[in-house]
PDB file of C-alpha atoms and ligand atoms in Angstrom:
ATOM      1  CA  UNK T   1      87.470 111.939 124.644  1.00 43.00           C
ATOM      2  CA  UNK T   2      88.211 110.748 121.092  1.00 47.00           C
ATOM      3  CA  UNK T   3      88.935 107.218 119.965  1.00 46.00           C
ATOM      4  CA  UNK T   4      91.185 106.533 116.992  1.00 46.00           C
ATOM      5  CA  UNK T   5      89.578 104.163 114.508  1.00 47.00           C
ATOM      6  CA  UNK T   6      92.143 103.179 111.902  1.00 38.00           C
ATOM      7  CA  UNK T   7      91.833  99.771 110.331  1.00 35.00           C
ATOM      8  CA  UNK T   8      91.996  97.880 107.107  1.00 32.00           C
ATOM      9  CA  UNK T   9      90.366  94.451 106.899  1.00 35.00           C
ATOM     10  CA  UNK T  10      92.070  91.659 104.996  1.00 34.00           C
ATOM     11  CA  UNK T  11      89.831  92.071 101.938  1.00 35.00           C
ATOM     12  CA  UNK T  12      90.879  95.690 101.550  1.00 34.00           C
ATOM     13  CA  UNK T  13      94.534  95.240 102.456  1.00 35.00           C
ATOM     14  CA  UNK T  14      95.701  96.771  99.188  1.00 37.00           C
ATOM     15  CA  UNK T  15      93.839 100.010  99.839  1.00 51.00           C
ATOM     16  CA  UNK T  16      95.325 102.740 102.019  1.00 64.00           C
ATOM     17  CA  UNK T  17      93.498 103.125 105.335  1.00 74.00           C
ATOM     18  CA  UNK T  18      91.341 106.118 106.166  1.00 90.00           C
ATOM     19  CA  UNK T  19      91.700 107.180 109.776  1.00 94.00           C
ATOM     20  CA  UNK T  20      88.689 108.636 111.546  1.00 97.00           C
ATOM     21  CA  UNK T  21      88.308 109.655 115.161  1.00 97.00           C
ATOM     22  CA  UNK T  22      84.984 109.035 116.871  1.00 98.00           C
ATOM     23  CA  UNK T  23      84.068 112.106 118.898  1.00 98.00           C
ATOM     24  CA  UNK T  24      80.516 112.068 120.299  1.00 98.00           C
ATOM     25  CA  UNK T  25      76.892 110.949 119.828  1.00 98.00           C
ATOM     26  CA  UNK T  26      73.590 112.615 120.611  1.00 98.00           C
ATOM     27  CA  UNK T  27      69.859 112.214 120.063  1.00 98.00           C
ATOM     28  CA  UNK T  28      68.566 113.652 116.788  1.00 98.00           C
ATOM     29  CA  UNK T  29      64.787 113.976 116.624  1.00 98.00           C
ATOM     30  CA  UNK T  30      63.559 114.209 113.020  1.00 98.00           C
ATOM     31  CA  UNK T  31      60.055 114.371 111.564  1.00 97.00           C
ATOM     32  CA  UNK T  32      60.011 110.578 111.149  1.00 97.00           C
ATOM     33  CA  UNK T  33      61.709 109.244 114.292  1.00 98.00           C
ATOM     34  CA  UNK T  34      64.167 110.022 117.037  1.00 98.00           C
ATOM     35  CA  UNK T  35      67.533 109.008 115.541  1.00 98.00           C
ATOM     36  CA  UNK T  36      71.037 109.058 117.014  1.00 98.00           C
ATOM     37  CA  UNK T  37      73.768 111.183 115.458  1.00 98.00           C
ATOM     38  CA  UNK T  38      77.415 110.087 115.693  1.00 98.00           C
ATOM     39  CA  UNK T  39      80.251 112.496 114.907  1.00 98.00           C
ATOM     40  CA  UNK T  40      83.647 111.570 113.470  1.00 98.00           C
ATOM     41  CA  UNK T  41      86.616 113.643 112.368  1.00 98.00           C
ATOM     42  CA  UNK T  42      89.111 112.821 109.640  1.00 97.00           C
ATOM     43  CA  UNK T  43      92.509 114.093 110.813  1.00 96.00           C
ATOM     44  CA  UNK T  44      94.087 113.898 107.338  1.00 93.00           C
ATOM     45  CA  UNK T  45      91.625 116.385 105.843  1.00 93.00           C
ATOM     46  CA  UNK T  46      90.008 118.054 108.849  1.00 95.00           C
ATOM     47  CA  UNK T  47      86.609 116.975 107.474  1.00 96.00           C
ATOM     48  CA  UNK T  48      83.758 116.078 109.804  1.00 98.00           C
ATOM     49  CA  UNK T  49      81.534 113.124 108.908  1.00 98.00           C
ATOM     50  CA  UNK T  50      78.395 111.840 110.599  1.00 98.00           C
ATOM     51  CA  UNK T  51      76.439 108.613 110.902  1.00 98.00           C
ATOM     52  CA  UNK T  52      72.747 108.602 111.779  1.00 98.00           C
ATOM     53  CA  UNK T  53      71.330 105.441 113.332  1.00 99.00           C
ATOM     54  CA  UNK T  54      68.020 104.107 114.537  1.00 98.00           C
ATOM     55  CA  UNK T  55      67.468 101.027 116.667  1.00 98.00           C
ATOM     56  CA  UNK T  56      69.974  98.339 117.557  1.00 98.00           C
ATOM     57  CA  UNK T  57      72.308  98.249 114.555  1.00 98.00           C
ATOM     58  CA  UNK T  58      74.982  96.227 116.379  1.00 98.00           C
ATOM     59  CA  UNK T  59      72.971  93.000 116.810  1.00 97.00           C
ATOM     60  CA  UNK T  60      74.485  91.242 113.765  1.00 96.00           C
ATOM     61  CA  UNK T  61      71.351  91.351 111.575  1.00 98.00           C
ATOM     62  CA  UNK T  62      71.844  93.053 108.152  1.00 98.00           C
ATOM     63  CA  UNK T  63      71.316  96.785 108.507  1.00 98.00           C
ATOM     64  CA  UNK T  64      69.187  98.872 106.135  1.00 98.00           C
ATOM     65  CA  UNK T  65      71.767 101.500 105.190  1.00 98.00           C
ATOM     66  CA  UNK T  66      72.282 104.555 103.029  1.00 98.00           C
ATOM     67  CA  UNK T  67      75.716 105.909 102.121  1.00 97.00           C
ATOM     68  CA  UNK T  68      74.944 109.475 101.199  1.00 98.00           C
ATOM     69  CA  UNK T  69      77.459 111.915  99.728  1.00 97.00           C
ATOM     70  CA  UNK T  70      77.123 115.541 100.717  1.00 98.00           C
ATOM     71  CA  UNK T  71      75.233 117.759  98.278  1.00 98.00           C
ATOM     72  CA  UNK T  72      74.698 121.190  99.803  1.00 98.00           C
ATOM     73  CA  UNK T  73      72.653 122.347  96.834  1.00 98.00           C
ATOM     74  CA  UNK T  74      70.343 119.323  96.828  1.00 97.00           C
ATOM     75  CA  UNK T  75      70.272 118.350 100.518  1.00 98.00           C
ATOM     76  CA  UNK T  76      69.902 121.839 101.994  1.00 98.00           C
ATOM     77  CA  UNK T  77      69.058 124.313  99.221  1.00 98.00           C
ATOM     78  CA  UNK T  78      66.241 122.428  97.448  1.00 96.00           C
ATOM     79  CA  UNK T  79      68.099 122.269  94.093  1.00 97.00           C
ATOM     80  CA  UNK T  80      66.211 120.471  91.347  1.00 96.00           C
ATOM     81  CA  UNK T  81      69.436 119.823  89.382  1.00 96.00           C
ATOM     82  CA  UNK T  82      69.862 116.466  91.143  1.00 94.00           C
ATOM     83  CA  UNK T  83      67.927 113.925  93.201  1.00 93.00           C
ATOM     84  CA  UNK T  84      69.983 114.090  96.431  1.00 95.00           C
ATOM     85  CA  UNK T  85      67.469 115.873  98.667  1.00 96.00           C
ATOM     86  CA  UNK T  86      64.532 113.544  97.974  1.00 95.00           C
ATOM     87  CA  UNK T  87      66.857 110.518  98.276  1.00 96.00           C
ATOM     88  CA  UNK T  88      68.131 111.670 101.658  1.00 97.00           C
ATOM     89  CA  UNK T  89      64.600 112.161 102.907  1.00 97.00           C
ATOM     90  CA  UNK T  90      63.350 108.877 101.444  1.00 96.00           C
ATOM     91  CA  UNK T  91      66.214 106.942 103.026  1.00 98.00           C
ATOM     92  CA  UNK T  92      65.594 108.388 106.492  1.00 98.00           C
ATOM     93  CA  UNK T  93      61.868 107.777 106.113  1.00 97.00           C
ATOM     94  CA  UNK T  94      62.438 104.144 105.143  1.00 98.00           C
ATOM     95  CA  UNK T  95      64.766 103.578 108.098  1.00 98.00           C
ATOM     96  CA  UNK T  96      62.106 105.096 110.363  1.00 98.00           C
ATOM     97  CA  UNK T  97      59.420 102.823 108.865  1.00 98.00           C
ATOM     98  CA  UNK T  98      61.552  99.765 109.639  1.00 98.00           C
ATOM     99  CA  UNK T  99      62.577 101.126 113.034  1.00 98.00           C
ATOM    100  CA  UNK T 100      66.221 100.226 112.396  1.00 98.00           C
ATOM    101  CA  UNK T 101      68.985 101.354 110.074  1.00 98.00           C
ATOM    102  CA  UNK T 102      71.911 103.664 109.453  1.00 98.00           C
ATOM    103  CA  UNK T 103      72.706 106.580 107.179  1.00 98.00           C
ATOM    104  CA  UNK T 104      76.295 107.663 106.602  1.00 98.00           C
ATOM    105  CA  UNK T 105      76.591 111.295 105.587  1.00 98.00           C
ATOM    106  CA  UNK T 106      79.987 111.619 103.923  1.00 97.00           C
ATOM    107  CA  UNK T 107      81.463 115.054 103.333  1.00 97.00           C
ATOM    108  CA  UNK T 108      82.406 114.239  99.751  1.00 96.00           C
ATOM    109  CA  UNK T 109      80.559 117.125  98.145  1.00 98.00           C
ATOM    110  CA  UNK T 110      80.262 117.087  94.373  1.00 97.00           C
ATOM    111  CA  UNK T 111      81.338 113.432  94.040  1.00 96.00           C
ATOM    112  CA  UNK T 112      84.498 114.411  95.884  1.00 95.00           C
ATOM    113  CA  UNK T 113      85.502 117.611  94.040  1.00 97.00           C
ATOM    114  CA  UNK T 114      84.082 120.051  96.608  1.00 98.00           C
ATOM    115  CA  UNK T 115      81.316 122.641  96.497  1.00 98.00           C
ATOM    116  CA  UNK T 116      83.097 125.384  94.564  1.00 98.00           C
ATOM    117  CA  UNK T 117      84.325 122.955  91.909  1.00 98.00           C
ATOM    118  CA  UNK T 118      80.827 121.478  91.643  1.00 98.00           C
ATOM    119  CA  UNK T 119      79.521 124.955  90.944  1.00 98.00           C
ATOM    120  CA  UNK T 120      82.254 125.348  88.299  1.00 98.00           C
ATOM    121  CA  UNK T 121      81.031 122.061  86.841  1.00 98.00           C
ATOM    122  CA  UNK T 122      77.424 123.287  86.911  1.00 98.00           C
ATOM    123  CA  UNK T 123      78.561 126.413  85.044  1.00 98.00           C
ATOM    124  CA  UNK T 124      80.032 124.186  82.329  1.00 98.00           C
ATOM    125  CA  UNK T 125      76.809 122.171  82.306  1.00 97.00           C
ATOM    126  CA  UNK T 126      74.819 125.373  81.838  1.00 97.00           C
ATOM    127  CA  UNK T 127      76.931 125.829  78.679  1.00 97.00           C
ATOM    128  CA  UNK T 128      76.137 122.330  77.378  1.00 96.00           C
ATOM    129  CA  UNK T 129      78.479 119.790  79.040  1.00 96.00           C
ATOM    130  CA  UNK T 130      77.087 116.753  80.846  1.00 95.00           C
ATOM    131  CA  UNK T 131      78.144 115.929  84.440  1.00 94.00           C
ATOM    132  CA  UNK T 132      80.988 113.639  83.339  1.00 95.00           C
ATOM    133  CA  UNK T 133      82.329 116.006  80.645  1.00 96.00           C
ATOM    134  CA  UNK T 134      82.241 118.912  83.098  1.00 97.00           C
ATOM    135  CA  UNK T 135      84.278 117.039  85.729  1.00 97.00           C
ATOM    136  CA  UNK T 136      86.815 115.991  83.112  1.00 97.00           C
ATOM    137  CA  UNK T 137      87.112 119.508  81.690  1.00 98.00           C
ATOM    138  CA  UNK T 138      88.071 120.642  85.202  1.00 98.00           C
ATOM    139  CA  UNK T 139      90.778 117.966  85.444  1.00 98.00           C
ATOM    140  CA  UNK T 140      88.853 115.592  87.726  1.00 97.00           C
ATOM    141  CA  UNK T 141      87.733 112.008  87.332  1.00 95.00           C
ATOM    142  CA  UNK T 142      83.963 111.617  86.770  1.00 94.00           C
ATOM    143  CA  UNK T 143      83.657 110.370  90.363  1.00 93.00           C
ATOM    144  CA  UNK T 144      86.390 111.054  92.936  1.00 92.00           C
ATOM    145  CA  UNK T 145      84.650 109.585  95.970  1.00 92.00           C
ATOM    146  CA  UNK T 146      86.390 107.301  98.446  1.00 91.00           C
ATOM    147  CA  UNK T 147      84.029 104.904 100.196  1.00 92.00           C
ATOM    148  CA  UNK T 148      86.818 103.637 102.474  1.00 93.00           C
ATOM    149  CA  UNK T 149      85.716 106.504 104.676  1.00 93.00           C
ATOM    150  CA  UNK T 150      82.763 104.390 105.762  1.00 94.00           C
ATOM    151  CA  UNK T 151      84.822 101.589 107.203  1.00 95.00           C
ATOM    152  CA  UNK T 152      85.862 103.087 110.556  1.00 97.00           C
ATOM    153  CA  UNK T 153      82.286 104.311 111.086  1.00 98.00           C
ATOM    154  CA  UNK T 154      80.801 100.900 110.279  1.00 97.00           C
ATOM    155  CA  UNK T 155      83.294  99.231 112.585  1.00 96.00           C
ATOM    156  CA  UNK T 156      82.595 101.674 115.380  1.00 98.00           C
ATOM    157  CA  UNK T 157      78.884 100.919 115.061  1.00 98.00           C
ATOM    158  CA  UNK T 158      79.590  97.145 114.770  1.00 98.00           C
ATOM    159  CA  UNK T 159      77.886  96.867 111.371  1.00 98.00           C
ATOM    160  CA  UNK T 160      79.238  94.289 108.921  1.00 96.00           C
ATOM    161  CA  UNK T 161      76.220  93.320 106.818  1.00 98.00           C
ATOM    162  CA  UNK T 162      74.121  95.757 104.781  1.00 98.00           C
ATOM    163  CA  UNK T 163      70.892  96.112 102.877  1.00 98.00           C
ATOM    164  CA  UNK T 164      72.134  99.043 100.868  1.00 98.00           C
ATOM    165  CA  UNK T 165      69.783 101.726  99.584  1.00 98.00           C
ATOM    166  CA  UNK T 166      71.362 102.806  96.296  1.00 97.00           C
ATOM    167  CA  UNK T 167      71.028 102.797  92.529  1.00 94.00           C
ATOM    168  CA  UNK T 168      74.818 102.828  92.138  1.00 93.00           C
ATOM    169  CA  UNK T 169      76.368  99.373  91.664  1.00 93.00           C
ATOM    170  CA  UNK T 170      79.872 100.811  92.220  1.00 91.00           C
ATOM    171  CA  UNK T 171      78.920 101.568  95.808  1.00 94.00           C
ATOM    172  CA  UNK T 172      78.053  97.908  96.347  1.00 95.00           C
ATOM    173  CA  UNK T 173      81.356  96.770  94.825  1.00 94.00           C
ATOM    174  CA  UNK T 174      83.224  99.281  96.987  1.00 93.00           C
ATOM    175  CA  UNK T 175      81.567  97.943 100.146  1.00 95.00           C
ATOM    176  CA  UNK T 176      82.325  94.342  99.190  1.00 95.00           C
ATOM    177  CA  UNK T 177      85.957  95.258  98.507  1.00 92.00           C
ATOM    178  CA  UNK T 178      86.102  96.589 102.053  1.00 92.00           C
ATOM    179  CA  UNK T 179      85.085  93.173 103.373  1.00 93.00           C
ATOM    180  CA  UNK T 180      81.449  94.052 104.097  1.00 95.00           C
ATOM    181  CA  UNK T 181      78.531  91.876 103.130  1.00 97.00           C
ATOM    182  CA  UNK T 182      75.826  93.480 100.969  1.00 98.00           C
ATOM    183  CA  UNK T 183      72.907  91.064 101.232  1.00 98.00           C
ATOM    184  CA  UNK T 184      70.473  93.199  99.250  1.00 98.00           C
ATOM    185  CA  UNK T 185      70.317  96.310  97.075  1.00 97.00           C
ATOM    186  CA  UNK T 186      67.279  98.365  97.981  1.00 97.00           C
ATOM    187  CA  UNK T 187      66.446 100.704  95.060  1.00 94.00           C
ATOM    188  CA  UNK T 188      65.933 104.353  95.917  1.00 91.00           C
ATOM    189  CA  UNK T 189      63.193 106.564  94.559  1.00 77.00           C
ATOM    190  CA  UNK T 190      64.106 108.851  91.705  1.00 78.00           C
ATOM    191  CA  UNK T 191      62.307 112.137  91.336  1.00 83.00           C
ATOM    192  CA  UNK T 192      62.216 113.364  87.762  1.00 89.00           C
ATOM    193  CA  UNK T 193      61.775 117.024  86.942  1.00 90.00           C
ATOM    194  CA  UNK T 194      62.555 119.166  83.871  1.00 89.00           C
ATOM    195  CA  UNK T 195      65.905 120.241  85.376  1.00 91.00           C
ATOM    196  CA  UNK T 196      67.408 116.856  86.248  1.00 90.00           C
ATOM    197  CA  UNK T 197      66.540 114.785  83.150  1.00 89.00           C
ATOM    198  CA  UNK T 198      70.033 115.117  81.632  1.00 87.00           C
ATOM    199  CA  UNK T 199      71.721 114.495  84.998  1.00 86.00           C
ATOM    200  CA  UNK T 200      69.728 111.280  85.454  1.00 88.00           C
ATOM    201  CA  UNK T 201      70.343 110.204  81.838  1.00 88.00           C
ATOM    202  CA  UNK T 202      74.104 110.693  82.285  1.00 90.00           C
ATOM    203  CA  UNK T 203      74.046 108.714  85.536  1.00 85.00           C
ATOM    204  CA  UNK T 204      72.340 105.832  83.746  1.00 87.00           C
ATOM    205  CA  UNK T 205      74.319 106.104  80.492  1.00 88.00           C
ATOM    206  CA  UNK T 206      77.855 106.944  81.665  1.00 86.00           C
ATOM    207  CA  UNK T 207      78.042 106.155  85.387  1.00 87.00           C
ATOM    208  CA  UNK T 208      76.189 102.847  85.392  1.00 85.00           C
ATOM    209  CA  UNK T 209      73.342 103.721  87.770  1.00 89.00           C
ATOM    210  CA  UNK T 210      70.392 101.324  87.744  1.00 84.00           C
ATOM    211  CA  UNK T 211      67.041 103.026  87.304  1.00 80.00           C
TER     212      UNK T 211
HETATM  213  N1  GTP V 301      80.816 116.858  90.274  1.00 77.97           N
HETATM  214  C1  GTP V 301      79.478 116.794  90.298  1.00 77.97           C
HETATM  215  N2  GTP V 301      78.886 116.261  91.388  1.00 77.97           N
HETATM  216  C2  GTP V 301      77.556 116.186  91.381  1.00 77.97           C
HETATM  217  C3  GTP V 301      76.766 116.637  90.309  1.00 77.97           C
HETATM  218  N3  GTP V 301      75.465 116.417  90.615  1.00 77.97           N
HETATM  219  C4  GTP V 301      75.465 115.851  91.843  1.00 77.97           C
HETATM  220  N4  GTP V 301      76.719 115.717  92.320  1.00 77.97           N
HETATM  221  C5  GTP V 301      77.174 115.119  93.561  1.00 77.97           C
HETATM  222  O1  GTP V 301      76.966 113.740  93.449  1.00 77.97           O
HETATM  223  C6  GTP V 301      76.861 113.167  94.761  1.00 77.97           C
HETATM  224  C7  GTP V 301      75.663 112.228  94.738  1.00 77.97           C
HETATM  225  O2  GTP V 301      75.995 111.207  93.892  1.00 77.97           O
HETATM  226  P1  GTP V 301      75.083 110.631  92.766  1.00 77.97           P
HETATM  227  O3  GTP V 301      75.987 110.254  91.639  1.00 77.97           O
HETATM  228  O4  GTP V 301      73.927 111.554  92.479  1.00 77.97           O
HETATM  229  O5  GTP V 301      74.444 109.334  93.385  1.00 77.97           O
HETATM  230  P2  GTP V 301      75.188 108.124  94.075  1.00 77.97           P
HETATM  231  O6  GTP V 301      75.440 108.506  95.499  1.00 77.97           O
HETATM  232  O7  GTP V 301      76.397 107.711  93.276  1.00 77.97           O
HETATM  233  O8  GTP V 301      74.176 106.951  93.902  1.00 77.97           O
HETATM  234  P3  GTP V 301      72.866 106.630  94.724  1.00 77.97           P
HETATM  235  O9  GTP V 301      73.317 105.818  95.894  1.00 77.97           O
HETATM  236  O10 GTP V 301      72.029 105.858  93.797  1.00 77.97           O
HETATM  237  O11 GTP V 301      72.275 107.957  95.112  1.00 77.97           O
HETATM  238  C8  GTP V 301      76.754 114.327  95.719  1.00 77.97           C
HETATM  239  O12 GTP V 301      78.019 114.493  96.348  1.00 77.97           O
HETATM  240  C9  GTP V 301      76.446 115.508  94.808  1.00 77.97           C
HETATM  241  O13 GTP V 301      76.945 116.728  95.338  1.00 77.97           O
HETATM  242  C10 GTP V 301      77.417 117.163  89.187  1.00 77.97           C
HETATM  243  O14 GTP V 301      76.817 117.558  88.197  1.00 77.97           O
HETATM  244  N5  GTP V 301      78.772 117.233  89.220  1.00 77.97           N
HETATM  245 ZN1   ZN V 302      72.790 116.561  94.587  1.00 77.97          ZN
END
């Protein structure tokens, strides 16, 4: 049985709604704790998104949260070109340490351009472009993500106040524009290696990330 979860709060009335359907939840044991996994579908795109929770996130207290954008290469294939894998792991570990929190895994691969286009962008980066120049050369904005996706999931889980694990101030602004309260920014660990130095420098220099 699916439940339709379309809504736009007053603060985000100017933005078009994103409709998600809640489908099912299950236990998800991980090395750090036994989480719960909640599945949603996005009828407009056919994409499947998930939220991972631990503890009672619906009790009104601010929730330690991570909004994580899909990165197949970093999250699953151990790529050292970015810091996504270690950030995903660190966020889940921190939620487990606190015994309560939520991670939203959004299928917005490659900052919203998709896996194949991200690999095209990486090819341009191999030839000298930075991450922003590569996206633009392919006809995309530097960051095409839409955080409105989170709203139906947050509402389904009854979360309205966040302690957000991020180094990206635009994520905080996006959440506030959706009518959510961000009571704290919790910085995330950055893992430097010889392959991601330029990626991290571009994030700090052109995309406004706080390191
Ligand atoms: N287009 C493109 N996407 C990338 C590149 N490197 C990583 N990504 C994607 O960027 C997304 C992660 O975003 P980041 O900009 O690294 O970090 P963030 O989510 O904005 O900020 P944090 O909350 O601090 O992690 C994932 O969807 C990755 O697949 C790249 O070179 N080009
Ligand atoms: Zn990545």
